[in-house]
mmCIF file of C-alpha atoms in Angstrom:
data_model
loop_
_atom_site.group_PDB
_atom_site.id
_atom_site.type_symbol
_atom_site.label_atom_id
_atom_site.label_comp_id
_atom_site.label_asym_id
_atom_site.label_seq_id
_atom_site.Cartn_x
_atom_site.Cartn_y
_atom_site.Cartn_z
ATOM 1 C CA MET E 1314 39.716 44.825 -39.682
ATOM 2 C CA SER E 1315 40.002 41.682 -37.594
ATOM 3 C CA ARG E 1316 38.826 42.846 -34.181
ATOM 4 C CA PHE E 1317 35.363 42.058 -32.827
ATOM 5 C CA MET E 1318 33.868 40.542 -29.683
ATOM 6 C CA ILE E 1319 32.415 37.093 -29.085
ATOM 7 C CA TYR E 1320 30.211 37.241 -26.003
ATOM 8 C CA GLY E 1321 29.608 33.810 -24.501
ATOM 9 C CA ALA E 1322 32.847 32.633 -26.110
ATOM 10 C CA ASN E 1323 33.349 29.885 -23.528
ATOM 11 C CA GLY E 1324 30.065 28.168 -24.406
ATOM 12 C CA TYR E 1325 29.879 25.132 -26.680
ATOM 13 C CA THR E 1326 29.143 27.045 -29.891
ATOM 14 C CA GLY E 1327 31.149 30.091 -28.866
ATOM 15 C CA ARG E 1328 34.288 27.949 -28.649
ATOM 16 C CA LEU E 1329 33.706 26.498 -32.134
ATOM 17 C CA ILE E 1330 33.213 29.992 -33.547
ATOM 18 C CA THR E 1331 36.347 31.238 -31.797
ATOM 19 C CA ARG E 1332 38.393 28.436 -33.320
ATOM 20 C CA GLU E 1333 37.021 29.166 -36.801
ATOM 21 C CA ALA E 1334 37.597 32.908 -36.426
ATOM 22 C CA VAL E 1335 41.232 32.372 -35.435
ATOM 23 C CA ARG E 1336 41.676 29.934 -38.335
ATOM 24 C CA GLN E 1337 40.527 32.699 -40.678
ATOM 25 C CA GLY E 1338 43.004 35.178 -39.205
ATOM 26 C CA LEU E 1339 40.617 37.144 -36.992
ATOM 27 C CA LYS E 1340 41.428 38.205 -33.444
ATOM 28 C CA PRO E 1341 38.184 38.315 -31.481
ATOM 29 C CA VAL E 1342 37.966 39.637 -27.950
ATOM 30 C CA LEU E 1343 36.601 36.811 -25.812
ATOM 31 C CA ALA E 1344 33.931 37.878 -23.341
ATOM 32 C CA GLY E 1345 31.461 36.424 -20.879
ATOM 33 C CA ARG E 1346 30.966 35.732 -17.179
ATOM 34 C CA ASN E 1347 33.152 32.673 -16.510
ATOM 35 C CA ARG E 1348 36.605 33.961 -15.514
ATOM 36 C CA ASP E 1349 38.373 30.595 -15.397
ATOM 37 C CA ALA E 1350 37.012 29.381 -18.728
ATOM 38 C CA LEU E 1351 37.794 32.676 -20.487
ATOM 39 C CA ASP E 1352 41.305 32.812 -19.043
ATOM 40 C CA ALA E 1353 41.973 29.301 -20.336
ATOM 41 C CA MET E 1354 40.616 30.130 -23.798
ATOM 42 C CA ALA E 1355 42.540 33.392 -24.011
ATOM 43 C CA LYS E 1356 45.749 31.524 -23.234
ATOM 44 C CA GLU E 1357 44.950 28.701 -25.676
ATOM 45 C CA PHE E 1358 44.195 30.994 -28.629
ATOM 46 C CA GLY E 1359 46.479 33.911 -27.774
ATOM 47 C CA LEU E 1360 43.589 36.363 -27.424
ATOM 48 C CA THR E 1361 42.419 38.962 -24.937
ATOM 49 C CA ARG E 1362 39.370 38.508 -22.755
ATOM 50 C CA ARG E 1363 36.873 40.699 -20.923
ATOM 51 C CA LEU E 1364 34.766 39.667 -17.962
ATOM 52 C CA PHE E 1365 31.347 41.289 -17.511
ATOM 53 C CA GLU E 1366 27.663 40.523 -17.062
ATOM 54 C CA LEU E 1367 24.764 42.065 -18.948
ATOM 55 C CA SER E 1368 22.766 43.291 -15.970
ATOM 56 C CA ARG E 1369 23.784 46.951 -16.433
ATOM 57 C CA VAL E 1370 23.732 48.553 -19.866
ATOM 58 C CA ALA E 1371 26.232 51.266 -18.897
ATOM 59 C CA GLU E 1372 28.828 48.714 -17.770
ATOM 60 C CA THR E 1373 28.280 46.574 -20.849
ATOM 61 C CA ALA E 1374 28.545 49.595 -23.127
ATOM 62 C CA ARG E 1375 31.815 50.588 -21.455
ATOM 63 C CA ASN E 1376 33.248 47.185 -22.407
ATOM 64 C CA LEU E 1377 32.186 47.723 -26.018
ATOM 65 C CA GLN E 1378 33.646 51.205 -26.542
ATOM 66 C CA ASP E 1379 36.475 50.010 -28.821
ATOM 67 C CA VAL E 1380 34.608 47.074 -30.392
ATOM 68 C CA PRO E 1381 33.027 47.605 -33.849
ATOM 69 C CA LEU E 1382 30.950 44.413 -33.755
ATOM 70 C CA VAL E 1383 29.582 41.935 -31.188
ATOM 71 C CA LEU E 1384 28.667 38.353 -31.987
ATOM 72 C CA ASN E 1385 26.450 37.218 -29.115
ATOM 73 C CA CYS E 1386 26.743 33.464 -28.502
ATOM 74 C CA ALA E 1387 25.271 33.435 -24.973
ATOM 75 C CA GLY E 1388 21.907 31.714 -24.961
ATOM 76 C CA PRO E 1389 19.092 31.527 -24.193
ATOM 77 C CA PHE E 1390 18.925 34.755 -26.179
ATOM 78 C CA SER E 1391 15.585 35.619 -24.608
ATOM 79 C CA GLN E 1392 17.746 36.692 -21.652
ATOM 80 C CA THR E 1393 20.856 38.119 -23.326
ATOM 81 C CA CYS E 1394 19.770 39.772 -26.576
ATOM 82 C CA ALA E 1395 17.985 42.856 -25.262
ATOM 83 C CA PRO E 1396 20.707 44.117 -22.899
ATOM 84 C CA MET E 1397 23.509 43.409 -25.369
ATOM 85 C CA LEU E 1398 21.622 44.971 -28.285
ATOM 86 C CA ASP E 1399 20.859 48.083 -26.206
ATOM 87 C CA SER E 1400 24.549 48.391 -25.370
ATOM 88 C CA CYS E 1401 25.599 47.941 -28.995
ATOM 89 C CA LEU E 1402 23.229 50.701 -30.093
ATOM 90 C CA ALA E 1403 24.568 52.931 -27.311
ATOM 91 C CA VAL E 1404 28.106 52.737 -28.760
ATOM 92 C CA ASN E 1405 27.241 52.205 -32.465
ATOM 93 C CA ALA E 1406 28.541 48.636 -32.598
ATOM 94 C CA HIS E 1407 27.033 46.099 -35.010
ATOM 95 C CA TYR E 1408 25.043 43.306 -33.352
ATOM 96 C CA LEU E 1409 24.972 39.682 -34.564
ATOM 97 C CA ASP E 1410 23.905 36.534 -32.727
ATOM 98 C CA ILE E 1411 23.138 32.854 -33.330
ATOM 99 C CA THR E 1412 19.583 32.767 -32.009
ATOM 100 C CA GLY E 1413 16.662 30.787 -33.352
ATOM 101 C CA GLU E 1414 14.061 32.307 -31.018
ATOM 102 C CA ILE E 1415 11.059 33.994 -32.621
ATOM 103 C CA SER E 1416 10.729 36.605 -29.870
ATOM 104 C CA VAL E 1417 14.381 37.599 -30.295
ATOM 105 C CA PHE E 1418 14.020 38.119 -34.046
ATOM 106 C CA GLU E 1419 10.947 40.226 -33.361
ATOM 107 C CA HIS E 1420 12.799 42.328 -30.787
ATOM 108 C CA CYS E 1421 15.762 42.875 -33.092
ATOM 109 C CA HIS E 1422 13.451 43.897 -35.929
ATOM 110 C CA SER E 1423 11.777 46.449 -33.645
ATOM 111 C CA VAL E 1424 14.974 48.561 -33.560
ATOM 112 C CA HIS E 1425 15.316 48.682 -37.363
ATOM 113 C CA VAL E 1426 14.615 52.396 -37.722
ATOM 114 C CA ARG E 1427 17.065 53.389 -34.981
ATOM 115 C CA ALA E 1428 19.745 51.005 -36.258
ATOM 116 C CA LYS E 1429 19.352 52.294 -39.804
ATOM 117 C CA ARG E 1430 19.682 55.888 -38.615
ATOM 118 C CA GLN E 1431 22.862 55.011 -36.681
ATOM 119 C CA ARG E 1432 24.259 52.850 -39.539
ATOM 120 C CA VAL E 1433 24.362 49.851 -37.190
ATOM 121 C CA ILE E 1434 23.704 46.411 -38.659
ATOM 122 C CA VAL E 1435 21.474 44.150 -36.563
ATOM 123 C CA ALA E 1436 21.612 40.577 -37.875
ATOM 124 C CA PRO E 1437 20.400 37.863 -35.508
ATOM 125 C CA GLY E 1438 20.357 34.195 -36.505
ATOM 126 C CA THR E 1439 23.804 33.865 -38.108
ATOM 127 C CA GLY E 1440 24.121 30.101 -37.528
ATOM 128 C CA PHE E 1441 22.193 26.931 -38.270
ATOM 129 C CA ASP E 1442 19.354 28.918 -36.777
ATOM 130 C CA VAL E 1443 18.472 30.241 -39.394
ATOM 131 C CA VAL E 1444 21.019 30.666 -42.192
ATOM 132 C CA PRO E 1445 20.287 27.505 -44.232
ATOM 133 C CA THR E 1446 16.515 27.640 -43.861
ATOM 134 C CA ASP E 1447 16.350 31.364 -44.580
ATOM 135 C CA CYS E 1448 18.477 30.948 -47.688
ATOM 136 C CA VAL E 1449 16.345 28.035 -48.894
ATOM 137 C CA ALA E 1450 13.236 30.161 -48.392
ATOM 138 C CA ALA E 1451 14.769 33.054 -50.339
ATOM 139 C CA MET E 1452 15.923 30.804 -53.202
ATOM 140 C CA LEU E 1453 12.453 29.288 -53.486
ATOM 141 C CA LYS E 1454 10.884 32.745 -53.514
ATOM 142 C CA LYS E 1455 13.084 33.613 -56.504
ATOM 143 C CA THR E 1456 11.916 30.428 -58.227
ATOM 144 C CA MET E 1457 8.241 31.178 -57.501
ATOM 145 C CA PRO E 1458 7.696 34.919 -56.867
ATOM 146 C CA ASP E 1459 3.936 34.455 -56.384
ATOM 147 C CA ALA E 1460 4.291 31.759 -53.682
ATOM 148 C CA ARG E 1461 1.591 31.940 -51.006
ATOM 149 C CA SER E 1462 2.735 29.119 -48.735
ATOM 150 C CA LEU E 1463 6.122 27.928 -47.533
ATOM 151 C CA VAL E 1464 7.081 24.749 -45.696
ATOM 152 C CA LEU E 1465 10.573 24.347 -44.227
ATOM 153 C CA GLY E 1466 11.944 21.237 -42.565
ATOM 154 C CA PHE E 1467 15.282 20.126 -41.207
ATOM 155 C CA GLU E 1468 17.075 17.081 -39.914
ATOM 156 C CA ALA E 1469 20.056 17.791 -37.670
ATOM 157 C CA GLY E 1470 22.333 14.952 -36.615
ATOM 158 C CA GLY E 1471 24.759 14.769 -33.714
ATOM 159 C CA GLY E 1472 22.561 15.979 -30.862
ATOM 160 C CA PRO E 1473 22.059 19.417 -29.248
ATOM 161 C CA SER E 1474 24.447 21.632 -27.324
ATOM 162 C CA PRO E 1475 23.557 22.723 -23.762
ATOM 163 C CA GLY E 1476 22.405 26.126 -25.004
ATOM 164 C CA THR E 1477 20.178 24.637 -27.686
ATOM 165 C CA ALA E 1478 18.655 22.201 -25.196
ATOM 166 C CA LYS E 1479 17.903 25.022 -22.737
ATOM 167 C CA THR E 1480 16.237 27.044 -25.482
ATOM 168 C CA GLY E 1481 14.167 23.951 -26.288
ATOM 169 C CA VAL E 1482 12.892 23.861 -22.699
ATOM 170 C CA GLU E 1483 11.669 27.437 -23.094
ATOM 171 C CA GLY E 1484 10.157 26.592 -26.468
ATOM 172 C CA ILE E 1485 8.076 23.704 -25.130
ATOM 173 C CA ALA E 1486 6.680 25.947 -22.414
ATOM 174 C CA ALA E 1487 5.752 28.584 -25.005
ATOM 175 C CA GLY E 1488 3.832 26.106 -27.199
ATOM 176 C CA GLY E 1489 3.586 25.732 -30.969
ATOM 177 C CA ARG E 1490 3.509 28.504 -33.568
ATOM 178 C CA ALA E 1491 2.694 28.889 -37.262
ATOM 179 C CA ARG E 1492 2.313 31.843 -39.612
ATOM 180 C CA ILE E 1493 -1.182 31.967 -41.089
ATOM 181 C CA LYS E 1494 -2.369 34.770 -43.393
ATOM 182 C CA GLY E 1495 0.639 36.862 -42.448
ATOM 183 C CA GLU E 1496 0.296 36.543 -38.671
ATOM 184 C CA ILE E 1497 2.140 34.299 -36.212
ATOM 185 C CA VAL E 1498 -0.487 32.401 -34.258
ATOM 186 C CA GLU E 1499 -0.290 29.949 -31.378
ATOM 187 C CA VAL E 1500 -1.045 26.323 -32.229
ATOM 188 C CA PRO E 1501 -0.769 23.138 -30.139
ATOM 189 C CA LEU E 1502 2.613 21.483 -29.618
ATOM 190 C CA ALA E 1503 3.258 18.963 -32.390
ATOM 191 C CA TRP E 1504 0.365 20.583 -34.277
ATOM 192 C CA LYS E 1505 0.976 18.830 -37.591
ATOM 193 C CA THR E 1506 3.020 15.933 -38.924
ATOM 194 C CA ARG E 1507 4.224 15.089 -42.406
ATOM 195 C CA ASP E 1508 6.955 13.191 -44.230
ATOM 196 C CA PHE E 1509 9.991 14.459 -46.094
ATOM 197 C CA VAL E 1510 11.891 12.276 -48.557
ATOM 198 C CA ARG E 1511 15.648 11.747 -48.389
ATOM 199 C CA ASP E 1512 17.618 9.082 -50.262
ATOM 200 C CA GLY E 1513 14.343 7.536 -51.374
ATOM 201 C CA MET E 1514 13.161 7.086 -47.760
ATOM 202 C CA ASN E 1515 10.369 8.882 -45.913
ATOM 203 C CA ARG E 1516 11.445 10.848 -42.834
ATOM 204 C CA SER E 1517 8.642 11.620 -40.383
ATOM 205 C CA ALA E 1518 8.551 15.205 -39.129
ATOM 206 C CA VAL E 1519 6.604 17.360 -36.696
ATOM 207 C CA SER E 1520 5.799 21.061 -36.698
ATOM 208 C CA ILE E 1521 7.878 23.219 -34.331
ATOM 209 C CA PRO E 1522 8.091 26.971 -33.603
ATOM 210 C CA TRP E 1523 11.311 27.552 -35.608
ATOM 211 C CA GLY E 1524 12.695 31.057 -36.069
ATOM 212 C CA ASP E 1525 11.853 31.102 -39.789
ATOM 213 C CA LEU E 1526 8.243 31.762 -38.902
ATOM 214 C CA TYR E 1527 9.551 35.280 -38.397
ATOM 215 C CA THR E 1528 12.657 35.541 -40.576
ATOM 216 C CA ALA E 1529 11.354 33.794 -43.697
ATOM 217 C CA TRP E 1530 8.367 36.123 -43.722
ATOM 218 C CA VAL E 1531 10.694 39.147 -43.560
ATOM 219 C CA SER E 1532 12.880 37.681 -46.315
ATOM 220 C CA THR E 1533 10.102 36.560 -48.661
ATOM 221 C CA GLY E 1534 6.765 38.093 -47.666
ATOM 222 C CA ILE E 1535 5.127 34.654 -48.002
ATOM 223 C CA PRO E 1536 2.073 34.831 -45.709
ATOM 224 C CA ASN E 1537 1.659 31.165 -44.740
ATOM 225 C CA ILE E 1538 4.674 29.401 -43.224
ATOM 226 C CA GLU E 1539 5.092 26.114 -41.381
ATOM 227 C CA THR E 1540 8.367 24.768 -39.965
ATOM 228 C CA TYR E 1541 9.192 21.132 -39.195
ATOM 229 C CA MET E 1542 11.858 18.982 -37.571
ATOM 230 C CA THR E 1543 12.319 15.287 -38.301
ATOM 231 C CA ALA E 1544 11.423 13.056 -35.363
ATOM 232 C CA SER E 1545 10.447 9.447 -34.747
ATOM 233 C CA PRO E 1546 6.751 8.611 -34.259
ATOM 234 C CA LYS E 1547 7.485 7.889 -30.574
ATOM 235 C CA ALA E 1548 9.148 11.281 -30.125
ATOM 236 C CA ILE E 1549 6.157 12.964 -31.757
ATOM 237 C CA GLN E 1550 3.847 11.146 -29.358
ATOM 238 C CA ARG E 1551 5.886 12.407 -26.416
ATOM 239 C CA MET E 1552 5.705 15.968 -27.710
ATOM 240 C CA ARG E 1553 1.927 15.755 -27.929
ATOM 241 C CA TRP E 1554 1.771 14.377 -24.410
ATOM 242 C CA MET E 1555 3.829 17.385 -23.254
ATOM 243 C CA ARG E 1556 0.876 19.622 -24.091
ATOM 244 C CA HIS E 1557 -0.612 18.647 -20.738
ATOM 245 C CA LEU E 1558 2.520 19.772 -18.870
ATOM 246 C CA ARG E 1559 2.774 23.267 -20.313
ATOM 247 C CA PRO E 1560 1.308 25.045 -17.249
ATOM 248 C CA LEU E 1561 3.920 23.311 -15.091
ATOM 249 C CA LEU E 1562 6.748 23.999 -17.540
ATOM 250 C CA ARG E 1563 5.981 27.712 -17.461
ATOM 251 C CA LEU E 1564 6.948 27.915 -13.774
ATOM 252 C CA SER E 1565 10.345 29.548 -13.273
ATOM 253 C CA ALA E 1566 11.379 26.969 -10.679
ATOM 254 C CA VAL E 1567 10.692 24.124 -13.099
ATOM 255 C CA GLN E 1568 12.536 25.931 -15.888
ATOM 256 C CA SER E 1569 15.549 26.465 -13.622
ATOM 257 C CA TYR E 1570 15.565 22.818 -12.556
ATOM 258 C CA LEU E 1571 15.407 21.479 -16.102
ATOM 259 C CA LYS E 1572 18.100 23.862 -17.328
ATOM 260 C CA GLY E 1573 20.302 22.862 -14.397
ATOM 261 C CA ARG E 1574 19.936 19.211 -15.351
ATOM 262 C CA ILE E 1575 20.979 20.067 -18.896
ATOM 263 C CA THR E 1576 24.082 21.887 -17.686
ATOM 264 C CA ALA E 1577 25.073 18.918 -15.514
ATOM 265 C CA LYS E 1578 24.480 16.176 -18.090
ATOM 266 C CA ASN E 1579 24.776 17.593 -21.615
ATOM 267 C CA ALA E 1580 28.218 18.514 -22.916
ATOM 268 C CA GLY E 1581 27.096 18.731 -26.548
ATOM 269 C CA PRO E 1582 28.138 16.534 -29.492
ATOM 270 C CA THR E 1583 31.757 15.430 -29.648
ATOM 271 C CA GLU E 1584 34.035 16.347 -32.536
ATOM 272 C CA GLN E 1585 33.645 12.826 -33.910
ATOM 273 C CA GLN E 1586 29.852 13.033 -33.676
ATOM 274 C CA ARG E 1587 29.887 16.303 -35.575
ATOM 275 C CA ARG E 1588 32.269 14.947 -38.203
ATOM 276 C CA GLU E 1589 30.161 11.826 -38.761
ATOM 277 C CA SER E 1590 26.782 13.580 -38.941
ATOM 278 C CA ALA E 1591 25.154 15.927 -41.423
ATOM 279 C CA SER E 1592 22.067 18.094 -41.654
ATOM 280 C CA TYR E 1593 19.376 18.312 -44.324
ATOM 281 C CA ILE E 1594 17.088 21.218 -45.158
ATOM 282 C CA TRP E 1595 13.863 20.801 -47.117
ATOM 283 C CA GLY E 1596 11.905 23.679 -48.620
ATOM 284 C CA GLU E 1597 8.586 23.698 -50.464
ATOM 285 C CA VAL E 1598 6.508 26.569 -51.854
ATOM 286 C CA ASN E 1599 3.110 26.676 -53.541
ATOM 287 C CA ASN E 1600 1.153 29.448 -55.220
ATOM 288 C CA ALA E 1601 -2.587 30.098 -55.295
ATOM 289 C CA ARG E 1602 -2.966 28.040 -58.486
ATOM 290 C CA GLY E 1603 -1.530 24.928 -56.834
ATOM 291 C CA LYS E 1604 1.831 25.033 -58.599
ATOM 292 C CA GLY E 1605 4.840 24.264 -56.429
ATOM 293 C CA ALA E 1606 8.626 24.088 -56.195
ATOM 294 C CA GLN E 1607 10.933 22.187 -53.870
ATOM 295 C CA LEU E 1608 14.543 22.354 -52.746
ATOM 296 C CA LEU E 1609 16.722 20.043 -50.638
ATOM 297 C CA ILE E 1610 20.238 20.825 -49.441
ATOM 298 C CA ARG E 1611 22.770 18.912 -47.384
ATOM 299 C CA THR E 1612 25.055 20.708 -44.929
ATOM 300 C CA PRO E 1613 27.724 19.670 -42.432
ATOM 301 C CA ASN E 1614 26.698 19.178 -38.810
ATOM 302 C CA GLY E 1615 24.697 22.189 -37.674
ATOM 303 C CA TYR E 1616 27.321 23.396 -35.195
ATOM 304 C CA ASP E 1617 30.098 23.282 -37.760
ATOM 305 C CA LEU E 1618 27.874 25.152 -40.206
ATOM 306 C CA THR E 1619 27.121 27.710 -37.491
ATOM 307 C CA ALA E 1620 30.832 28.402 -37.034
ATOM 308 C CA SER E 1621 31.519 28.947 -40.742
ATOM 309 C CA ALA E 1622 28.294 30.876 -41.388
ATOM 310 C CA ALA E 1623 28.651 33.199 -38.406
ATOM 311 C CA VAL E 1624 32.320 34.000 -39.073
ATOM 312 C CA GLY E 1625 31.533 34.607 -42.738
ATOM 313 C CA MET E 1626 28.851 37.117 -41.785
ATOM 314 C CA VAL E 1627 31.176 38.790 -39.284
ATOM 315 C CA GLN E 1628 33.805 39.166 -42.029
ATOM 316 C CA HIS E 1629 31.213 40.646 -44.381
ATOM 317 C CA VAL E 1630 29.964 43.217 -41.891
ATOM 318 C CA LEU E 1631 33.465 44.233 -40.800
ATOM 319 C CA LYS E 1632 34.560 44.802 -44.405
ATOM 320 C CA HIS E 1633 31.334 45.987 -46.026
ATOM 321 C CA SER E 1634 29.105 47.403 -43.307
ATOM 322 C CA GLY E 1635 26.875 49.256 -45.791
ATOM 323 C CA GLU E 1636 23.487 50.578 -44.728
ATOM 324 C CA GLY E 1637 22.393 49.943 -41.168
ATOM 325 C CA GLY E 1638 19.206 48.281 -39.986
ATOM 326 C CA TYR E 1639 17.779 44.829 -39.350
ATOM 327 C CA TYR E 1640 18.743 42.039 -41.747
ATOM 328 C CA THR E 1641 17.925 38.389 -42.155
ATOM 329 C CA PRO E 1642 20.827 36.194 -43.355
ATOM 330 C CA SER E 1643 19.629 36.097 -46.961
ATOM 331 C CA GLN E 1644 19.020 39.857 -47.011
ATOM 332 C CA LEU E 1645 22.542 40.551 -45.760
ATOM 333 C CA MET E 1646 24.478 37.866 -47.639
ATOM 334 C CA GLY E 1647 22.303 36.897 -50.611
ATOM 335 C CA ALA E 1648 19.934 33.969 -51.104
ATOM 336 C CA ASP E 1649 22.729 31.634 -52.202
ATOM 337 C CA TYR E 1650 24.956 32.341 -49.175
ATOM 338 C CA VAL E 1651 24.451 28.890 -47.682
ATOM 339 C CA LEU E 1652 25.613 27.263 -50.933
ATOM 340 C CA ARG E 1653 28.914 29.133 -50.635
ATOM 341 C CA LEU E 1654 29.677 27.665 -47.218
ATOM 342 C CA PRO E 1655 32.088 24.682 -46.838
ATOM 343 C CA GLY E 1656 30.514 21.250 -47.281
ATOM 344 C CA VAL E 1657 27.076 22.481 -48.421
ATOM 345 C CA ARG E 1658 25.548 21.092 -51.567
ATOM 346 C CA ARG E 1659 22.208 21.208 -53.309
ATOM 347 C CA ILE E 1660 20.514 17.840 -53.737
ATOM 348 C CA GLY E 1661 17.253 18.757 -55.404
#
């Protein structure tokens, strides 16, 4: 089988995934809301396209009747996941996306029983959010089965896409998060800082509400999880100052303004920027006796990894759908999945 749908195909990451899917011999149906952009892509890649919004489940479901799987690339997923997932369940189509949003993982997990009964696979987070971090967490859990705490960190070069930047605006308004004693709790923005070591140099990092606070717990059962992103000391200072602006950032008008500015000014990293940049993932676990284990991997630029990881998971589900239900990347593909992707290597 080579047929599936990419919704939001004309977005920055959707285009990269489309190109990778075609390179691997797949023939995705391109879908979204932008007629001109989809027409141009359909002509460029020799594919069909469908034009529809997600405001009505019945209309969306009608467009999915002959589609066995949807890969949702239209972010922010806080707005697109629920209607697309409902439509997929209505027609028994598998649902995948490239989210990194905690609330979206939680929502997808909430339909596990129904999806399992219908033999529908629900697998959000098939890209850089959160394939490499989830796999690192799962590999470390195998190394230390009695781990009680997990720290994950990443450094992503090349800059964000428009969709990632818009999700970041929502994330700042929502505040910080951490998993403590099995529960996700709210903490201040830039709650903690620490250093990670790469090439013998310290890299400063700050805690962020990364999707692994949900997914890594599902994958490993480790009750205490913190997630970090590398950032300069000045950037960390700015994040802490943003705490005072959270009430303002929650306003819908302010959110719309900031997202509009992103659309107008941010085209995402160029092909050269992606080619010349890499990403690094750190993982660290400790048990109750104070023993620990660490892991560091290097991957290509996060957007290039997203394309290869997402298409690989699409291929897997299309060929080996198996038992339905909610899956994290490591549950669906195995803990070492990230190490099987192009350009990924283990450093420590």
